[in-house]
Amino acid sequence: GAVVSQHPSRVICKSGTSVKIECRSLDFQATTMFWYRQFPKQSLMLMATSNEGSKATYEQGVEKDKFLINHASLTLSTLTVTSAHPEDSSFYICSVRGEALPEQYFGPGTRLTVT
Amino acid sequence: GNSVTQMEGPVTLSEEAFLTINCTYTATGYPSLFWYVQYPGEGLQLLLKATKADDKGSNKGFEATYRKETTSFHLEKGSVQVSDSAVYFCALGNAGKSTFGDGTTLTVKP
């Protein structure tokens, strides 16, 4: 399967600042990338879906101006949490999917803590 | 719409016990079905998959059979190990979208 990396793995930032999280598909051309948020002991919440070169499609209730997603190439997507607040603290996970493949391959996740 | 319901946890077993984690789904059309595993502090890993009815997915001693008649995809393992302790997610993929169950935490004690 595909190898997906995320950077950073952990980040602590102050309230009001912005944080960028990178998701890279190392050996796989990801036509579609997904960003999820996971709270402790809970399932994944899909935030947005992005296709390379297109604007991301956000799920209902996710603020697109707060969570900026850029899918710049077939191997890179970024999630920027703007003006972060403590309630944005969470585990953010990206995943990739190739054309005509039904399964997703997940990154290792990024633990964001906003103080 | 699509939905996945999986057995609530947590599940605690002794080493070498038999494992079953139930998963049922609702979907239109012909979804693909998956089990993912998440170890503490990590992302999800694809454990196994089945893309059509009666397919059996298997990996690392785990198995699940796509049962269209009962809309189920139960995960089984004959003899669990301490290293199998993790959270297991059942999921379906349909028309480009994925739907995940709530996850079942498995703890295996020596």
Coordinates of N, CA and C in Angstrom, one line a residue:
Chain A
G1 N 0.8 -1.2 0.0 CA 0.0 0.0 0.0 C 0.8 1.2 0.0
A2 N 0.2 2.4 -0.1 CA 0.9 3.7 -0.1 C 1.5 4.0 1.2
V3 N 2.6 4.7 1.2 CA 3.2 5.3 2.4 C 2.9 6.8 2.5
V4 N 2.3 7.1 3.6 CA 1.9 8.5 3.8 C 2.5 9.1 5.0
S5 N 3.1 10.3 4.8 CA 3.8 10.9 6.0 C 3.0 12.2 6.3
Q6 N 3.1 12.6 7.6 CA 2.6 13.9 8.0 C 3.7 14.6 8.8
H7 N 3.7 15.9 8.7 CA 4.6 16.7 9.4 C 4.0 18.0 9.9
P8 N 4.1 18.4 11.1 CA 4.8 17.7 12.2 C 4.0 16.6 12.8
S9 N 4.6 15.7 13.6 CA 3.8 14.7 14.3 C 3.1 15.3 15.5
R10 N 3.8 16.3 16.1 CA 3.2 17.0 17.3 C 3.5 18.4 17.1
V11 N 2.6 19.3 17.5 CA 2.8 20.7 17.5 C 2.0 21.3 18.7
I12 N 2.7 22.3 19.3 CA 2.0 23.0 20.4 C 2.1 24.5 19.9
C13 N 1.0 25.2 19.9 CA 1.0 26.6 19.5 C 0.2 27.4 20.5
K14 N 0.4 28.7 20.4 CA -0.4 29.6 21.2 C -1.7 30.0 20.5
S15 N -2.7 30.3 21.4 CA -4.0 30.7 20.9 C -3.8 31.9 20.0
G16 N -4.5 31.9 18.8 CA -4.4 33.0 17.9 C -3.4 32.9 16.8
T17 N -2.5 31.9 16.9 CA -1.6 31.7 15.8 C -2.1 30.7 14.8
S18 N -1.4 30.6 13.7 CA -1.8 29.6 12.7 C -0.8 28.5 12.6
V19 N -1.3 27.3 12.3 CA -0.4 26.1 12.2 C -0.7 25.4 10.9
K20 N 0.4 25.0 10.2 CA 0.3 24.3 8.9 C 0.7 22.9 9.1
I21 N -0.1 21.9 8.7 CA 0.2 20.5 8.7 C 0.3 20.0 7.3
E22 N 1.4 19.3 7.0 CA 1.7 18.7 5.7 C 1.3 17.2 5.6
C23 N 0.8 16.8 4.5 CA 0.5 15.4 4.3 C 1.2 15.1 2.9
R24 N 2.0 14.1 3.0 CA 2.7 13.7 1.7 C 2.5 12.2 1.4
S25 N 2.2 12.0 0.2 CA 2.1 10.6 -0.3 C 3.5 10.3 -0.9
L26 N 4.2 9.4 -0.3 CA 5.6 9.2 -0.7 C 5.9 8.3 -1.9
D27 N 5.0 7.4 -2.2 CA 5.2 6.5 -3.3 C 4.0 6.2 -4.1
F28 N 3.1 7.2 -4.2 CA 1.7 7.0 -4.7 C 1.2 8.3 -5.2
Q29 N 0.5 8.2 -6.3 CA -0.1 9.5 -6.8 C -1.5 9.5 -6.3
A30 N -1.7 10.4 -5.4 CA -3.0 10.5 -4.7 C -3.9 11.5 -5.4
T31 N -4.9 10.9 -6.1 CA -5.8 11.8 -6.8 C -6.7 12.5 -5.8
T32 N -7.0 11.8 -4.7 CA -7.9 12.4 -3.7 C -7.2 12.3 -2.3
M33 N -7.3 13.3 -1.6 CA -6.8 13.3 -0.2 C -7.9 13.8 0.8
F34 N -7.9 13.2 1.9 CA -8.9 13.5 2.9 C -8.2 14.0 4.2
W35 N -8.9 14.9 4.9 CA -8.5 15.3 6.2 C -9.5 14.9 7.2
Y36 N -9.1 14.3 8.3 CA -10.0 13.9 9.4 C -9.5 14.5 10.7
R37 N -10.4 14.6 11.6 CA -10.1 15.0 13.0 C -10.6 13.9 13.9
Q38 N -9.9 13.6 14.9 CA -10.2 12.5 15.8 C -10.1 13.0 17.2
F39 N -11.2 12.9 18.0 CA -11.1 13.3 19.4 C -10.8 12.0 20.2
P40 N -10.4 12.2 21.4 CA -10.0 11.0 22.2 C -11.1 10.0 22.3
K41 N -10.8 8.7 22.0 CA -11.7 7.6 22.1 C -12.9 7.8 21.2
Q42 N -12.8 8.5 20.1 CA -13.9 8.7 19.2 C -13.5 8.3 17.8
S43 N -14.5 8.2 17.0 CA -14.2 7.8 15.6 C -13.7 9.0 14.8
L44 N -13.4 8.8 13.6 CA -12.9 9.8 12.7 C -14.0 10.7 12.2
M45 N -13.7 12.0 12.2 CA -14.7 13.0 11.7 C -14.1 13.5 10.4
L46 N -14.7 13.3 9.2 CA -14.2 13.8 8.0 C -14.4 15.3 8.0
M47 N -13.3 16.0 7.7 CA -13.4 17.5 7.6 C -13.6 17.9 6.2
A48 N -12.8 17.3 5.3 CA -12.8 17.8 3.9 C -12.2 16.8 3.0
T49 N -12.6 16.9 1.7 CA -12.0 16.0 0.6 C -11.4 16.9 -0.4
S50 N -10.2 16.6 -0.9 CA -9.6 17.5 -1.9 C -9.1 16.6 -3.0
N51 N -9.3 17.1 -4.2 CA -8.7 16.5 -5.4 C -7.6 17.5 -5.9
E52 N -6.6 16.9 -6.5 CA -5.4 17.7 -6.9 C -5.8 18.8 -7.9
G53 N -5.4 20.0 -7.5 CA -5.7 21.1 -8.4 C -7.1 21.7 -8.2
S54 N -7.9 21.2 -7.4 CA -9.3 21.7 -7.2 C -9.4 22.2 -5.8
K55 N -10.5 23.0 -5.6 CA -10.8 23.4 -4.2 C -11.3 22.3 -3.4
A56 N -11.0 22.3 -2.1 CA -11.5 21.2 -1.2 C -13.0 21.3 -1.0
T57 N -13.6 20.2 -0.8 CA -15.0 20.1 -0.5 C -15.1 19.8 1.0
Y58 N -15.7 20.8 1.7 CA -15.8 20.7 3.2 C -17.1 20.0 3.6
E59 N -17.0 19.3 4.7 CA -18.2 18.7 5.3 C -19.0 19.7 6.0
Q60 N -20.2 19.4 6.2 CA -21.1 20.4 6.9 C -20.6 20.6 8.3
G61 N -20.6 21.9 8.7 CA -20.1 22.3 10.0 C -18.6 22.6 10.1
V62 N -17.9 22.3 9.1 CA -16.4 22.6 9.1 C -16.2 24.0 8.4
E63 N -15.6 24.9 9.2 CA -15.4 26.2 8.6 C -14.2 26.2 7.7
K64 N -14.5 26.5 6.4 CA -13.5 26.5 5.4 C -12.5 27.6 5.6
D65 N -12.9 28.7 6.2 CA -12.0 29.9 6.3 C -11.0 29.6 7.5
K66 N -11.4 28.7 8.4 CA -10.6 28.4 9.5 C -9.6 27.2 9.2
F67 N -10.1 26.3 8.5 CA -9.3 25.1 8.1 C -9.0 25.2 6.6
L68 N -7.9 25.8 6.3 CA -7.5 26.0 4.9 C -6.8 24.7 4.3
I69 N -7.3 24.2 3.2 CA -6.7 23.0 2.6 C -6.3 23.3 1.2
N70 N -5.0 22.9 1.0 CA -4.4 23.1 -0.3 C -3.9 21.8 -0.8
H71 N -4.4 21.4 -1.9 CA -3.9 20.1 -2.5 C -3.1 20.5 -3.8
A72 N -1.8 20.8 -3.5 CA -1.0 21.5 -4.6 C -0.6 20.5 -5.6
S73 N -0.4 19.2 -5.3 CA 0.1 18.3 -6.2 C -0.4 16.9 -5.9
L74 N -0.1 15.9 -6.7 CA -0.5 14.6 -6.5 C 0.1 13.9 -5.3
T75 N 1.1 14.6 -4.7 CA 1.8 14.0 -3.5 C 1.7 14.9 -2.3
L76 N 1.1 16.1 -2.3 CA 1.2 17.0 -1.2 C -0.2 17.7 -1.0
S77 N -0.6 17.6 0.3 CA -1.7 18.4 0.7 C -1.4 19.1 2.0
T78 N -1.9 20.3 2.2 CA -1.6 20.9 3.5 C -2.9 21.4 4.1
L79 N -3.0 21.3 5.5 CA -4.1 21.8 6.3 C -3.5 22.9 7.1
T80 N -4.1 24.1 7.0 CA -3.7 25.2 7.9 C -4.8 25.6 8.8
V81 N -4.5 25.5 10.1 CA -5.5 25.9 11.1 C -5.2 27.3 11.4
T82 N -6.1 28.2 11.0 CA -5.9 29.6 11.2 C -6.5 30.1 12.5
S83 N -5.8 31.1 13.2 CA -6.2 31.6 14.4 C -6.7 30.5 15.4
A84 N -5.8 29.7 15.7 CA -6.2 28.5 16.5 C -6.6 28.8 17.9
H85 N -7.6 28.0 18.4 CA -8.0 28.2 19.7 C -7.9 26.8 20.4
P86 N -8.0 26.8 21.8 CA -7.8 25.6 22.5 C -8.8 24.5 22.0
E87 N -10.0 24.9 21.6 CA -11.0 23.8 21.2 C -10.6 23.2 19.8
D88 N -9.6 23.7 19.2 CA -9.0 23.1 17.9 C -8.0 22.0 18.2
S89 N -7.7 21.9 19.5 CA -6.7 20.9 19.9 C -7.3 19.5 19.6
S90 N -6.6 18.7 18.9 CA -7.1 17.4 18.4 C -6.0 16.6 17.7
F91 N -6.4 15.5 17.3 CA -5.5 14.6 16.4 C -6.0 14.7 15.0
Y92 N -5.1 15.2 14.1 CA -5.5 15.4 12.7 C -4.9 14.4 11.9
I93 N -5.6 13.7 11.1 CA -5.1 12.6 10.2 C -5.5 12.8 8.8
C94 N -4.5 12.6 7.9 CA -4.8 12.7 6.5 C -4.8 11.3 5.9
S95 N -5.5 11.2 4.8 CA -5.4 9.9 4.0 C -5.4 10.2 2.6
V96 N -5.0 9.2 1.8 CA -4.9 9.4 0.4 C -5.6 8.2 -0.3
R97 N -6.1 8.5 -1.5 CA -6.7 7.4 -2.3 C -6.4 7.6 -3.8
G98 N -6.1 6.5 -4.4 CA -5.7 6.6 -5.8 C -6.9 6.5 -6.7
E99 N -6.7 6.7 -8.0 CA -7.8 6.6 -8.9 C -8.2 5.1 -9.0
A100 N -9.5 4.9 -9.0 CA -10.0 3.5 -9.2 C -9.7 2.6 -8.0
L101 N -9.2 3.1 -6.9 CA -8.9 2.2 -5.7 C -9.9 2.6 -4.6
P102 N -10.6 1.6 -4.0 CA -11.6 2.0 -3.0 C -11.0 2.2 -1.6
E103 N -9.8 1.7 -1.3 CA -9.3 1.9 0.0 C -8.5 3.2 0.2
Q104 N -8.4 3.6 1.4 CA -7.6 4.8 1.8 C -6.3 4.3 2.5
Y105 N -5.3 5.1 2.4 CA -4.1 4.9 3.2 C -3.9 6.2 4.0
F106 N -3.6 5.9 5.3 CA -3.6 7.0 6.3 C -2.2 7.4 6.7
G107 N -2.1 8.7 7.0 CA -0.8 9.2 7.6 C -0.8 8.8 9.1
P108 N 0.3 9.1 9.7 CA 0.4 8.7 11.1 C -0.3 9.7 12.1
G109 N -0.8 10.8 11.6 CA -1.5 11.8 12.4 C -0.6 12.9 12.9
T110 N -1.2 14.0 13.3 CA -0.5 15.1 13.9 C -1.3 15.5 15.1
R111 N -0.7 15.5 16.3 CA -1.3 15.9 17.5 C -1.1 17.4 17.7
L112 N -2.2 18.2 17.6 CA -2.2 19.6 17.8 C -2.7 20.0 19.2
T113 N -1.9 20.8 19.9 CA -2.3 21.3 21.2 C -2.2 22.8 21.1
V114 N -3.3 23.5 21.4 CA -3.4 24.9 21.4 C -3.5 25.4 22.8
T115 N -2.5 26.2 23.3 CA -2.5 26.7 24.7 C -3.1 28.1 24.8
Chain B
G1 N -28.8 6.6 3.0 CA -27.4 6.9 3.0 C -26.6 5.8 3.6
N2 N -25.3 6.0 3.7 CA -24.4 4.9 4.1 C -24.2 5.0 5.7
S3 N -24.1 3.9 6.3 CA -23.8 3.9 7.7 C -23.1 2.6 8.1
V4 N -22.3 2.6 9.2 CA -21.6 1.4 9.7 C -21.9 1.4 11.2
T5 N -22.3 0.2 11.6 CA -22.5 0.0 13.1 C -21.6 -1.1 13.5
Q6 N -20.7 -0.9 14.5 CA -19.9 -1.9 14.9 C -20.0 -2.1 16.4
M7 N -19.6 -3.3 16.9 CA -19.8 -3.7 18.2 C -19.1 -2.7 19.2
E8 N -19.9 -2.3 20.2 CA -19.3 -1.4 21.2 C -18.2 -2.1 22.0
G9 N -17.2 -1.3 22.4 CA -16.2 -1.9 23.2 C -16.4 -1.3 24.6
P10 N -15.3 -1.4 25.4 CA -14.1 -2.1 25.0 C -14.2 -3.6 25.2
V11 N -13.4 -4.3 24.4 CA -13.3 -5.7 24.5 C -12.0 -6.1 25.1
T12 N -12.1 -6.9 26.2 CA -10.9 -7.4 26.8 C -10.8 -8.9 26.8
L13 N -9.7 -9.5 26.2 CA -9.6 -10.9 26.1 C -8.2 -11.3 26.6
S14 N -8.1 -12.6 26.9 CA -6.9 -13.2 27.3 C -6.1 -13.6 26.1
E15 N -4.8 -13.7 26.2 CA -4.0 -14.1 25.0 C -4.5 -15.5 24.6
E16 N -4.5 -15.7 23.3 CA -4.9 -17.0 22.6 C -6.4 -17.2 22.6
A17 N -7.2 -16.2 23.0 CA -8.7 -16.3 23.0 C -9.1 -16.0 21.5
F18 N -10.4 -16.4 21.2 CA -11.0 -16.2 19.9 C -11.6 -14.8 19.9
L19 N -11.4 -14.1 18.8 CA -11.9 -12.7 18.7 C -13.0 -12.6 17.7
T20 N -14.1 -12.0 18.0 CA -15.1 -11.5 17.0 C -15.4 -10.1 17.3
I21 N -15.4 -9.2 16.3 CA -15.9 -7.9 16.4 C -17.0 -7.7 15.3
N22 N -18.2 -7.5 15.7 CA -19.3 -7.4 14.8 C -19.3 -6.1 14.1
C23 N -19.7 -6.2 12.8 CA -19.9 -5.0 12.0 C -21.0 -5.2 11.0
T24 N -22.0 -4.3 11.0 CA -23.0 -4.3 10.0 C -23.1 -3.0 9.3
Y25 N -23.7 -3.0 8.1 CA -23.7 -1.7 7.4 C -25.0 -1.6 6.6
T26 N -25.3 -0.3 6.2 CA -26.3 0.0 5.3 C -25.7 0.8 4.2
A27 N -26.1 0.5 3.0 CA -25.5 1.3 1.8 C -26.4 1.0 0.6
T28 N -26.3 2.0 -0.3 CA -26.9 1.7 -1.6 C -25.9 1.2 -2.5
G29 N -26.3 0.4 -3.5 CA -25.3 0.0 -4.5 C -24.4 -1.1 -3.9
Y30 N -23.2 -1.1 -4.3 CA -22.2 -2.2 -4.0 C -21.0 -1.7 -3.4
P31 N -21.0 -1.5 -2.1 CA -19.8 -0.9 -1.4 C -18.7 -1.8 -1.3
S32 N -17.5 -1.3 -1.1 CA -16.4 -2.1 -0.6 C -16.3 -2.0 0.9
L33 N -15.8 -3.0 1.5 CA -15.8 -3.0 3.0 C -14.4 -3.2 3.5
F34 N -14.1 -2.6 4.6 CA -12.7 -2.6 5.1 C -12.7 -2.7 6.7
W35 N -11.6 -3.2 7.1 CA -11.2 -3.1 8.5 C -9.9 -2.4 8.6
Y36 N -9.9 -1.3 9.5 CA -8.6 -0.6 9.7 C -8.3 -0.8 11.2
V37 N -7.0 -0.7 11.5 CA -6.5 -0.9 12.9 C -5.7 0.4 13.2
Q38 N -5.9 0.9 14.5 CA -5.2 2.0 14.9 C -4.5 1.7 16.2
Y39 N -3.1 1.7 16.2 CA -2.4 1.5 17.5 C -2.2 2.9 18.2
P40 N -2.0 2.8 19.5 CA -2.0 4.1 20.2 C -1.0 5.1 19.6
G41 N -1.6 6.3 19.5 CA -0.8 7.5 19.0 C -0.4 7.4 17.5
E42 N -1.0 6.5 16.8 CA -0.7 6.4 15.4 C -2.0 6.6 14.5
G43 N -1.7 6.7 13.2 CA -2.8 6.8 12.2 C -3.4 5.4 12.0
L44 N -4.3 5.3 11.1 CA -5.0 4.0 10.8 C -4.2 3.3 9.8
Q45 N -4.2 1.9 9.9 CA -3.6 1.1 8.9 C -4.7 0.2 8.3
L46 N -4.7 0.0 7.0 CA -5.6 -0.9 6.4 C -5.3 -2.4 6.9
L47 N -6.2 -3.1 7.4 CA -6.0 -4.4 7.9 C -6.4 -5.4 6.9
L48 N -7.6 -5.3 6.3 CA -8.1 -6.1 5.3 C -9.2 -5.5 4.6
K49 N -9.5 -6.0 3.4 CA -10.7 -5.5 2.6 C -11.4 -6.6 1.8
A50 N -12.6 -6.2 1.4 CA -13.3 -7.1 0.5 C -14.2 -6.2 -0.4
T51 N -14.1 -6.5 -1.7 CA -14.7 -5.6 -2.6 C -16.1 -6.1 -3.2
K52 N -16.4 -7.3 -3.0 CA -17.7 -7.8 -3.5 C -18.2 -8.9 -2.6
A53 N -19.5 -9.2 -2.7 CA -20.2 -10.2 -1.9 C -19.5 -11.5 -1.9
D54 N -19.4 -12.1 -0.7 CA -18.7 -13.4 -0.5 C -17.2 -13.4 -0.5
D55 N -16.6 -12.3 -0.8 CA -15.2 -12.1 -0.7 C -14.8 -12.3 0.7
K56 N -13.6 -12.9 1.0 CA -13.0 -12.9 2.3 C -11.7 -12.2 2.3
G57 N -11.6 -11.2 3.2 CA -10.4 -10.5 3.3 C -9.6 -11.1 4.5
S58 N -8.3 -11.2 4.4 CA -7.5 -11.8 5.5 C -6.1 -11.2 5.5
N59 N -5.6 -11.1 6.7 CA -4.3 -10.5 6.9 C -3.9 -10.7 8.4
K60 N -2.7 -11.1 8.6 CA -2.1 -11.3 10.0 C -3.0 -12.2 10.8
G61 N -3.7 -13.1 10.3 CA -4.5 -14.0 11.1 C -5.9 -13.5 11.3
F62 N -6.2 -12.3 10.8 CA -7.5 -11.8 10.9 C -8.3 -12.1 9.6
E63 N -9.6 -12.3 9.8 CA -10.4 -12.6 8.6 C -11.8 -11.9 8.7
A64 N -12.4 -11.5 7.6 CA -13.7 -11.0 7.5 C -14.3 -11.4 6.2
T65 N -15.6 -11.8 6.2 CA -16.3 -12.2 5.0 C -17.4 -11.2 4.7
Y66 N -17.5 -10.7 3.5 CA -18.5 -9.8 3.0 C -19.8 -10.6 2.8
R67 N -20.7 -10.4 3.7 CA -22.0 -11.1 3.6 C -23.1 -10.1 3.2
K68 N -23.5 -10.2 2.0 CA -24.5 -9.2 1.5 C -25.9 -9.5 2.1
E69 N -26.2 -10.8 2.3 CA -27.5 -11.2 2.8 C -27.8 -10.7 4.2
T70 N -26.7 -10.6 5.0 CA -26.9 -10.1 6.4 C -26.3 -8.7 6.5
T71 N -25.8 -8.1 5.4 CA -25.1 -6.8 5.4 C -24.1 -6.7 6.6
S72 N -23.2 -7.7 6.6 CA -22.3 -7.8 7.7 C -20.8 -8.0 7.2
F73 N -19.9 -7.7 8.1 CA -18.5 -7.9 7.7 C -17.7 -8.0 9.1
H74 N -18.0 -9.1 9.8 CA -17.5 -9.3 11.1 C -16.0 -9.7 11.1
L75 N -15.3 -9.1 12.0 CA -13.8 -9.4 12.1 C -13.6 -10.5 13.0
E76 N -12.7 -11.5 12.6 CA -12.4 -12.6 13.5 C -11.0 -12.9 13.5
K77 N -10.5 -13.5 14.6 CA -9.1 -14.0 14.7 C -9.2 -15.2 15.7
G78 N -8.5 -16.2 15.3 CA -8.6 -17.5 16.1 C -7.9 -17.4 17.4
S79 N -6.8 -16.7 17.5 CA -5.9 -16.7 18.7 C -5.2 -15.3 18.8
V80 N -5.8 -14.4 19.6 CA -5.2 -13.1 19.7 C -3.9 -13.1 20.5
Q81 N -3.1 -12.0 20.2 CA -1.9 -11.8 21.0 C -1.9 -10.4 21.6
V82 N -1.1 -10.2 22.6 CA -1.0 -8.9 23.3 C -0.8 -7.8 22.3
S83 N 0.0 -8.1 21.3 CA 0.3 -7.1 20.3 C -0.9 -6.7 19.4
D84 N -2.0 -7.4 19.5 CA -3.2 -7.1 18.7 C -4.0 -6.0 19.4
S85 N -3.6 -5.6 20.6 CA -4.3 -4.6 21.4 C -4.3 -3.3 20.6
A86 N -5.5 -2.7 20.2 CA -5.6 -1.6 19.4 C -7.0 -1.2 19.2
V87 N -7.3 -0.2 18.5 CA -8.7 0.2 18.1 C -9.0 -0.3 16.7
Y88 N -10.1 -1.0 16.5 CA -10.4 -1.5 15.2 C -11.6 -0.8 14.6
F89 N -11.5 -0.3 13.4 CA -12.6 0.4 12.7 C -13.1 -0.4 11.5
C90 N -14.4 -0.5 11.5 CA -15.0 -1.1 10.3 C -15.4 0.1 9.4
A91 N -15.3 -0.1 8.1 CA -15.6 1.1 7.2 C -16.1 0.5 5.9
L92 N -16.9 1.4 5.2 CA -17.3 1.1 3.8 C -16.9 2.2 2.9
G93 N -16.7 1.8 1.7 CA -16.4 2.8 0.6 C -17.4 2.7 -0.5
N94 N -18.0 3.8 -0.8 CA -19.1 3.8 -1.8 C -19.2 5.1 -2.5
A95 N -19.1 5.0 -3.8 CA -19.2 6.2 -4.7 C -18.2 7.3 -4.3
G96 N -17.0 6.8 -4.0 CA -15.9 7.8 -3.7 C -15.9 8.3 -2.2
K97 N -16.8 7.9 -1.4 CA -16.9 8.3 0.0 C -16.7 7.1 0.9
S98 N -16.1 7.4 2.0 CA -15.9 6.4 3.0 C -16.7 6.7 4.3
T99 N -17.2 5.7 4.9 CA -18.0 5.9 6.2 C -17.3 4.9 7.2
F100 N -17.0 5.4 8.4 CA -16.4 4.6 9.4 C -17.3 4.4 10.5
G101 N -17.1 3.2 11.2 CA -17.8 2.9 12.4 C -17.1 3.7 13.5
D102 N -17.6 3.5 14.7 CA -17.1 4.3 15.9 C -15.8 3.7 16.5
G103 N -15.4 2.5 16.0 CA -14.2 1.9 16.5 C -14.5 1.1 17.8
T104 N -13.8 0.0 17.9 CA -13.8 -0.9 19.0 C -12.5 -1.1 19.6
T105 N -12.3 -0.8 20.9 CA -11.0 -0.9 21.5 C -10.9 -2.4 22.0
L106 N -9.8 -3.0 21.6 CA -9.4 -4.4 22.0 C -8.2 -4.3 22.9
T107 N -8.3 -4.9 24.1 CA -7.2 -5.1 24.9 C -7.0 -6.6 25.2
V108 N -5.8 -7.0 24.9 CA -5.4 -8.5 25.1 C -4.5 -8.5 26.3
K109 N -4.8 -9.3 27.3 CA -4.0 -9.5 28.5 C -3.2 -10.8 28.4
P110 N -2.0 -10.7 28.9 CA -1.1 -11.9 28.9 C -1.7 -13.0 29.8

